[in-house]
Amino acid sequence: MMNGSNQTITAQLLQQIRTGSSKERIDSACSLRGLIRRSRPEMPVATLLPTLIQALEDDDDDVRECVAACIEEMGPAGSQAIPALISRIKAHHRYYFAEAAVGVGLAAVPALTKLLDDPDATVRRIAAWGLGSPQLSRGPQRHAATGAQHRLPG
């Protein structure tokens, strides 16, 4: 269980992510990532994900990147964010969304694999990059991830 001090800090960081200036949102998301790293597995992910998923749509690319890093830090506990991360890959063409999805774990493989058929070559390239990640290239998923890269046009 998280101590009261961490709960208060977490609540303040989430509030800043929702309502702060651009710099405050970036700083708060980066701080939250560190807190998640230090407090895992006690961190109450269920209370964090709604704010973080919403913040993936922030107008500031740096905020979105820091929020994606928070989700990545959660590991499999962040799997509820996979649809939002996939949507952001398609909308913003950023590798850090795929990196966050990969950080969530094997639950991201089906969604990333579907992106290999996207009409946008950049989206396909990002998906293949994610599927080729060493984190996913272990065990039975290795062949699917490696084969996926060969389906891309040069």
Coordinates of N, CA and C in Angstrom, one line a residue:
M1 N 0.8 -1.2 0.0 CA 0.0 0.0 0.0 C 0.9 1.2 0.0
M2 N 0.5 2.2 -0.8 CA 1.3 3.5 -0.8 C 1.0 4.3 0.4
N3 N 2.1 4.9 0.9 CA 1.9 5.7 2.1 C 1.1 7.0 1.8
G4 N 0.7 7.7 2.8 CA -0.2 8.9 2.6 C 0.5 10.0 1.9
S5 N 1.8 10.1 2.1 CA 2.6 11.2 1.5 C 2.6 11.0 0.0
N6 N 2.9 9.7 -0.5 CA 2.9 9.4 -1.9 C 1.5 9.6 -2.5
Q7 N 0.4 9.3 -1.8 CA -0.9 9.5 -2.3 C -1.2 10.9 -2.5
T8 N -0.8 11.8 -1.6 CA -1.0 13.2 -1.7 C -0.2 13.8 -2.9
I9 N 1.1 13.3 -3.0 CA 1.9 13.8 -4.1 C 1.3 13.3 -5.5
T10 N 0.8 12.1 -5.5 CA 0.2 11.5 -6.7 C -1.0 12.4 -7.1
A11 N -1.9 12.7 -6.2 CA -3.1 13.5 -6.4 C -2.7 14.8 -7.0
Q12 N -1.7 15.5 -6.4 CA -1.2 16.8 -6.9 C -0.7 16.7 -8.3
L13 N 0.1 15.7 -8.6 CA 0.7 15.5 -9.9 C -0.4 15.3 -10.9
L14 N -1.4 14.5 -10.6 CA -2.5 14.2 -11.5 C -3.3 15.5 -11.8
Q15 N -3.5 16.3 -10.8 CA -4.2 17.6 -10.9 C -3.4 18.5 -11.8
Q16 N -2.1 18.6 -11.7 CA -1.3 19.4 -12.5 C -1.3 18.9 -14.0
I17 N -1.3 17.6 -14.2 CA -1.4 17.0 -15.5 C -2.7 17.4 -16.2
R18 N -3.7 17.5 -15.4 CA -5.1 17.9 -16.0 C -5.2 19.4 -16.2
T19 N -4.6 20.2 -15.3 CA -5.0 21.7 -15.4 C -3.8 22.6 -15.4
G20 N -2.5 22.1 -15.3 CA -1.4 23.0 -15.2 C -1.0 23.6 -16.6
S21 N -0.1 24.5 -16.5 CA 0.5 25.1 -17.7 C 1.2 23.9 -18.5
S22 N 1.7 24.2 -19.7 CA 2.4 23.2 -20.4 C 3.6 22.7 -19.7
K23 N 4.4 23.6 -19.1 CA 5.6 23.2 -18.4 C 5.2 22.4 -17.1
E24 N 4.2 22.8 -16.4 CA 3.7 22.1 -15.2 C 3.2 20.7 -15.6
R25 N 2.5 20.6 -16.7 CA 2.1 19.3 -17.2 C 3.2 18.3 -17.5
I26 N 4.2 18.9 -18.2 CA 5.4 18.1 -18.5 C 6.1 17.7 -17.2
D27 N 6.4 18.6 -16.4 CA 7.2 18.3 -15.1 C 6.4 17.3 -14.3
S28 N 5.1 17.5 -14.2 CA 4.3 16.6 -13.4 C 4.3 15.2 -13.9
A29 N 4.1 15.0 -15.2 CA 4.1 13.7 -15.9 C 5.5 13.0 -15.7
C30 N 6.6 13.8 -15.8 CA 7.9 13.2 -15.6 C 8.1 12.8 -14.2
S31 N 7.6 13.6 -13.2 CA 7.7 13.3 -11.8 C 6.9 12.1 -11.5
L32 N 5.7 12.0 -12.1 CA 4.8 10.8 -11.8 C 5.5 9.6 -12.3
R33 N 6.2 9.6 -13.5 CA 6.9 8.5 -14.0 C 7.9 7.9 -12.9
G34 N 8.7 8.8 -12.3 CA 9.6 8.4 -11.3 C 8.9 7.9 -10.1
L35 N 7.8 8.4 -9.7 CA 7.1 7.9 -8.6 C 6.5 6.5 -8.9
I36 N 6.0 6.3 -10.1 CA 5.5 5.0 -10.5 C 6.7 4.0 -10.4
R37 N 7.8 4.4 -10.9 CA 9.0 3.5 -10.9 C 9.4 3.1 -9.5
R38 N 9.4 4.1 -8.6 CA 9.8 3.8 -7.2 C 8.7 3.1 -6.4
S39 N 7.4 3.3 -6.7 CA 6.3 2.8 -5.9 C 5.7 1.5 -6.5
R40 N 6.1 1.0 -7.6 CA 5.6 -0.2 -8.1 C 5.8 -1.3 -7.2
P41 N 4.9 -2.3 -7.0 CA 3.6 -2.4 -7.5 C 2.5 -1.8 -6.7
E42 N 2.8 -1.0 -5.7 CA 1.8 -0.4 -4.8 C 1.1 0.7 -5.4
M43 N 1.6 1.3 -6.5 CA 0.9 2.4 -7.1 C -0.5 2.0 -7.6
P44 N -1.5 2.8 -7.2 CA -2.9 2.5 -7.6 C -3.1 2.9 -9.1
V45 N -2.7 2.0 -10.0 CA -2.8 2.3 -11.4 C -4.2 2.6 -11.9
A46 N -5.2 2.0 -11.3 CA -6.6 2.3 -11.7 C -7.0 3.7 -11.5
T47 N -6.4 4.4 -10.5 CA -6.7 5.8 -10.3 C -5.9 6.7 -11.2
L48 N -4.8 6.2 -11.8 CA -3.9 7.0 -12.6 C -4.3 7.0 -14.1
L49 N -4.7 5.8 -14.6 CA -5.0 5.6 -16.0 C -6.0 6.6 -16.6
P50 N -7.1 6.8 -16.0 CA -8.1 7.8 -16.7 C -7.4 9.1 -17.0
T51 N -6.7 9.7 -16.1 CA -6.1 11.0 -16.4 C -5.0 10.8 -17.4
L52 N -4.2 9.8 -17.3 CA -3.1 9.6 -18.3 C -3.6 9.3 -19.7
I53 N -4.6 8.5 -19.8 CA -5.2 8.3 -21.1 C -5.7 9.5 -21.7
Q54 N -6.4 10.3 -20.9 CA -6.9 11.6 -21.4 C -5.7 12.5 -21.8
A55 N -4.7 12.5 -21.0 CA -3.5 13.4 -21.3 C -2.8 13.0 -22.6
L56 N -3.0 11.8 -23.1 CA -2.4 11.4 -24.3 C -2.9 12.2 -25.5
E57 N -4.0 12.9 -25.3 CA -4.5 13.8 -26.3 C -4.1 15.3 -26.1
D58 N -3.2 15.5 -25.2 CA -2.7 16.9 -24.9 C -2.2 17.5 -26.2
D59 N -2.4 18.8 -26.3 CA -1.9 19.6 -27.5 C -0.3 19.6 -27.5
D60 N 0.3 19.4 -26.4 CA 1.8 19.6 -26.3 C 2.4 18.2 -26.5
D61 N 3.2 18.1 -27.5 CA 3.9 16.8 -27.8 C 4.8 16.3 -26.6
D62 N 5.4 17.2 -25.9 CA 6.2 16.8 -24.8 C 5.4 16.3 -23.7
V63 N 4.2 16.8 -23.4 CA 3.3 16.3 -22.4 C 2.9 14.8 -22.8
R64 N 2.5 14.7 -24.1 CA 2.1 13.3 -24.5 C 3.3 12.3 -24.4
E65 N 4.5 12.7 -24.7 CA 5.6 11.8 -24.5 C 5.9 11.4 -23.1
C66 N 5.8 12.4 -22.2 CA 6.0 12.1 -20.7 C 4.9 11.2 -20.2
V67 N 3.7 11.4 -20.6 CA 2.5 10.6 -20.2 C 2.7 9.2 -20.7
A68 N 3.1 9.1 -22.0 CA 3.3 7.7 -22.6 C 4.4 7.0 -21.8
A69 N 5.4 7.7 -21.3 CA 6.5 7.1 -20.5 C 5.9 6.6 -19.2
C70 N 5.0 7.4 -18.6 CA 4.3 6.9 -17.4 C 3.6 5.6 -17.6
I71 N 2.9 5.5 -18.7 CA 2.1 4.3 -19.0 C 3.1 3.1 -19.2
E72 N 4.2 3.4 -20.0 CA 5.2 2.4 -20.2 C 5.8 1.8 -18.9
E73 N 6.0 2.7 -17.9 CA 6.6 2.4 -16.6 C 5.6 1.5 -15.9
M74 N 4.3 1.5 -16.1 CA 3.4 0.7 -15.4 C 3.5 -0.8 -15.8
G75 N 4.0 -1.1 -17.0 CA 4.1 -2.4 -17.4 C 2.7 -3.0 -17.7
P76 N 2.5 -4.3 -17.6 CA 1.2 -4.9 -17.9 C 0.0 -4.2 -17.2
A77 N 0.2 -3.6 -16.1 CA -0.9 -2.9 -15.4 C -1.5 -1.7 -16.2
G78 N -0.7 -1.3 -17.2 CA -1.2 -0.2 -18.0 C -1.9 -0.6 -19.3
S79 N -2.2 -1.9 -19.4 CA -2.8 -2.4 -20.6 C -4.1 -1.8 -21.1
Q80 N -4.8 -1.2 -20.2 CA -6.1 -0.5 -20.5 C -5.8 0.7 -21.5
A81 N -4.6 1.2 -21.5 CA -4.2 2.3 -22.3 C -3.8 1.9 -23.7
I82 N -3.7 0.6 -24.0 CA -3.3 0.2 -25.4 C -4.1 0.8 -26.5
P83 N -5.5 0.8 -26.4 CA -6.2 1.4 -27.5 C -5.9 2.9 -27.7
A84 N -5.7 3.6 -26.6 CA -5.4 5.1 -26.7 C -4.0 5.2 -27.3
L85 N -3.1 4.4 -27.0 CA -1.7 4.5 -27.5 C -1.7 4.2 -29.0
I86 N -2.5 3.2 -29.4 CA -2.6 2.8 -30.8 C -3.2 4.0 -31.6
S87 N -4.2 4.6 -31.1 CA -4.9 5.7 -31.7 C -3.9 6.9 -31.9
R88 N -3.1 7.1 -30.9 CA -2.1 8.2 -30.9 C -1.0 7.9 -32.0
I89 N -0.6 6.6 -32.1 CA 0.3 6.3 -33.2 C -0.2 6.7 -34.5
K90 N -1.5 6.4 -34.8 CA -2.1 6.8 -36.0 C -2.2 8.3 -36.2
A91 N -2.5 9.0 -35.1 CA -2.8 10.4 -35.2 C -1.5 11.3 -35.3
H92 N -0.5 10.8 -34.6 CA 0.7 11.7 -34.4 C 2.0 11.1 -34.9
H93 N 2.0 9.9 -35.3 CA 3.2 9.3 -35.9 C 4.4 9.4 -35.0
R94 N 4.3 9.0 -33.7 CA 5.4 9.1 -32.8 C 5.8 7.8 -32.3
Y95 N 7.1 7.5 -32.3 CA 7.6 6.2 -31.9 C 7.4 6.0 -30.4
Y96 N 7.4 7.0 -29.6 CA 7.2 6.8 -28.2 C 5.9 6.2 -27.8
F97 N 4.9 6.4 -28.6 CA 3.6 5.7 -28.3 C 3.8 4.2 -28.5
A98 N 4.5 3.7 -29.5 CA 4.8 2.3 -29.7 C 5.7 1.8 -28.6
E99 N 6.6 2.6 -28.2 CA 7.5 2.2 -27.1 C 6.7 2.0 -25.8
A100 N 5.7 2.9 -25.5 CA 4.9 2.7 -24.3 C 4.0 1.5 -24.5
A101 N 3.5 1.2 -25.6 CA 2.7 0.0 -25.8 C 3.5 -1.3 -25.6
V102 N 4.7 -1.2 -26.1 CA 5.6 -2.4 -25.9 C 6.0 -2.5 -24.4
G103 N 6.1 -1.4 -23.7 CA 6.4 -1.5 -22.3 C 5.3 -2.1 -21.5
V104 N 4.1 -2.0 -22.0 CA 2.9 -2.6 -21.4 C 3.0 -4.1 -21.5
G105 N 3.6 -4.6 -22.6 CA 3.9 -6.0 -22.7 C 3.2 -6.7 -23.9
L106 N 3.1 -8.0 -23.8 CA 2.6 -8.8 -24.9 C 1.1 -8.5 -25.3
A107 N 0.4 -7.8 -24.4 CA -1.0 -7.5 -24.7 C -1.1 -6.5 -25.8
A108 N 0.0 -5.8 -26.1 CA 0.0 -4.8 -27.2 C 0.3 -5.5 -28.6
V109 N 0.7 -6.7 -28.6 CA 1.1 -7.3 -29.9 C -0.1 -7.4 -30.9
P110 N -1.3 -7.8 -30.5 CA -2.4 -7.8 -31.5 C -2.7 -6.4 -32.1
A111 N -2.7 -5.4 -31.3 CA -3.0 -4.1 -31.8 C -1.9 -3.6 -32.7
L112 N -0.7 -3.8 -32.3 CA 0.5 -3.4 -33.1 C 0.5 -4.1 -34.5
T113 N 0.1 -5.4 -34.4 CA 0.1 -6.2 -35.6 C -1.0 -5.7 -36.6
K114 N -2.1 -5.3 -36.1 CA -3.2 -4.8 -37.0 C -2.7 -3.5 -37.7
L115 N -1.8 -2.7 -37.0 CA -1.3 -1.5 -37.7 C -0.4 -1.8 -38.9
L116 N 0.1 -3.0 -39.0 CA 0.9 -3.4 -40.2 C 0.1 -3.3 -41.5
D117 N -1.2 -3.3 -41.4 CA -2.1 -3.2 -42.6 C -2.6 -1.8 -42.8
D118 N -2.1 -0.8 -42.0 CA -2.6 0.5 -42.1 C -2.1 1.1 -43.4
P119 N -3.0 1.9 -44.0 CA -2.6 2.5 -45.3 C -1.4 3.5 -45.2
D120 N -1.1 4.0 -44.0 CA -0.1 5.0 -43.8 C 1.3 4.3 -43.6
A121 N 2.2 4.5 -44.4 CA 3.5 3.8 -44.3 C 4.2 4.1 -43.0
T122 N 4.1 5.3 -42.5 CA 4.7 5.7 -41.3 C 4.2 4.9 -40.1
V123 N 2.8 4.7 -40.1 CA 2.2 4.0 -39.1 C 2.7 2.5 -39.1
R124 N 2.8 2.0 -40.3 CA 3.3 0.6 -40.5 C 4.7 0.5 -40.0
R125 N 5.6 1.5 -40.3 CA 6.9 1.4 -39.8 C 7.1 1.5 -38.3
I126 N 6.2 2.4 -37.7 CA 6.3 2.5 -36.2 C 5.8 1.1 -35.6
A127 N 4.8 0.5 -36.2 CA 4.3 -0.7 -35.6 C 5.3 -1.8 -35.7
A128 N 6.0 -1.9 -36.9 CA 7.0 -2.9 -37.1 C 8.2 -2.6 -36.1
W129 N 8.5 -1.4 -35.9 CA 9.6 -1.0 -34.9 C 9.2 -1.6 -33.6
G130 N 8.0 -1.3 -33.1 CA 7.5 -1.8 -31.8 C 7.5 -3.3 -31.7
L131 N 7.0 -4.0 -32.8 CA 7.0 -5.4 -32.8 C 8.4 -6.0 -32.8
G132 N 9.4 -5.3 -33.3 CA 10.7 -5.8 -33.4 C 11.5 -5.5 -32.1
S133 N 10.9 -4.9 -31.1 CA 11.5 -4.6 -29.9 C 12.0 -5.8 -29.2
P134 N 13.2 -5.8 -28.6 CA 13.7 -6.9 -27.8 C 12.8 -7.4 -26.7
Q135 N 12.0 -6.4 -26.1 CA 11.0 -6.8 -25.1 C 10.0 -7.8 -25.6
L136 N 9.6 -7.6 -26.9 CA 8.6 -8.5 -27.5 C 9.2 -9.7 -28.2
S137 N 10.5 -9.6 -28.5 CA 11.1 -10.6 -29.4 C 11.6 -11.8 -28.6
R138 N 11.0 -12.1 -27.5 CA 11.3 -13.3 -26.7 C 10.2 -14.3 -26.8
G139 N 10.5 -15.5 -26.7 CA 9.4 -16.5 -26.6 C 8.7 -16.6 -27.9
P140 N 7.4 -17.1 -27.8 CA 6.6 -17.4 -29.0 C 6.3 -16.1 -29.9
Q141 N 6.4 -14.9 -29.3 CA 6.1 -13.7 -30.1 C 7.2 -13.4 -31.0
R142 N 8.4 -13.9 -30.8 CA 9.6 -13.5 -31.6 C 9.4 -13.7 -33.1
H143 N 8.8 -14.8 -33.5 CA 8.7 -15.0 -34.9 C 7.6 -14.1 -35.5
A144 N 6.6 -13.8 -34.8 CA 5.6 -12.9 -35.3 C 6.1 -11.5 -35.5
A145 N 6.9 -11.1 -34.5 CA 7.5 -9.7 -34.6 C 8.5 -9.7 -35.7
T146 N 9.4 -10.7 -35.8 CA 10.4 -10.6 -36.9 C 9.7 -10.7 -38.3
G147 N 8.8 -11.6 -38.4 CA 8.1 -11.7 -39.7 C 7.3 -10.5 -40.1
A148 N 6.8 -9.8 -39.1 CA 6.0 -8.6 -39.4 C 6.9 -7.5 -40.1
Q149 N 8.2 -7.4 -39.8 CA 9.0 -6.5 -40.4 C 9.2 -6.8 -41.9
H150 N 9.2 -8.0 -42.2 CA 9.4 -8.4 -43.6 C 8.2 -8.1 -44.5
R151 N 7.1 -7.8 -43.9 CA 5.9 -7.5 -44.7 C 5.9 -6.0 -45.2
L152 N 6.7 -5.2 -44.6 CA 6.7 -3.8 -45.0 C 7.4 -3.6 -46.3
P153 N 6.8 -2.6 -47.1 CA 7.5 -2.3 -48.3 C 8.8 -1.5 -48.0
G154 N 9.8 -1.7 -48.8 CA 11.1 -1.0 -48.6 C 11.1 0.4 -48.6

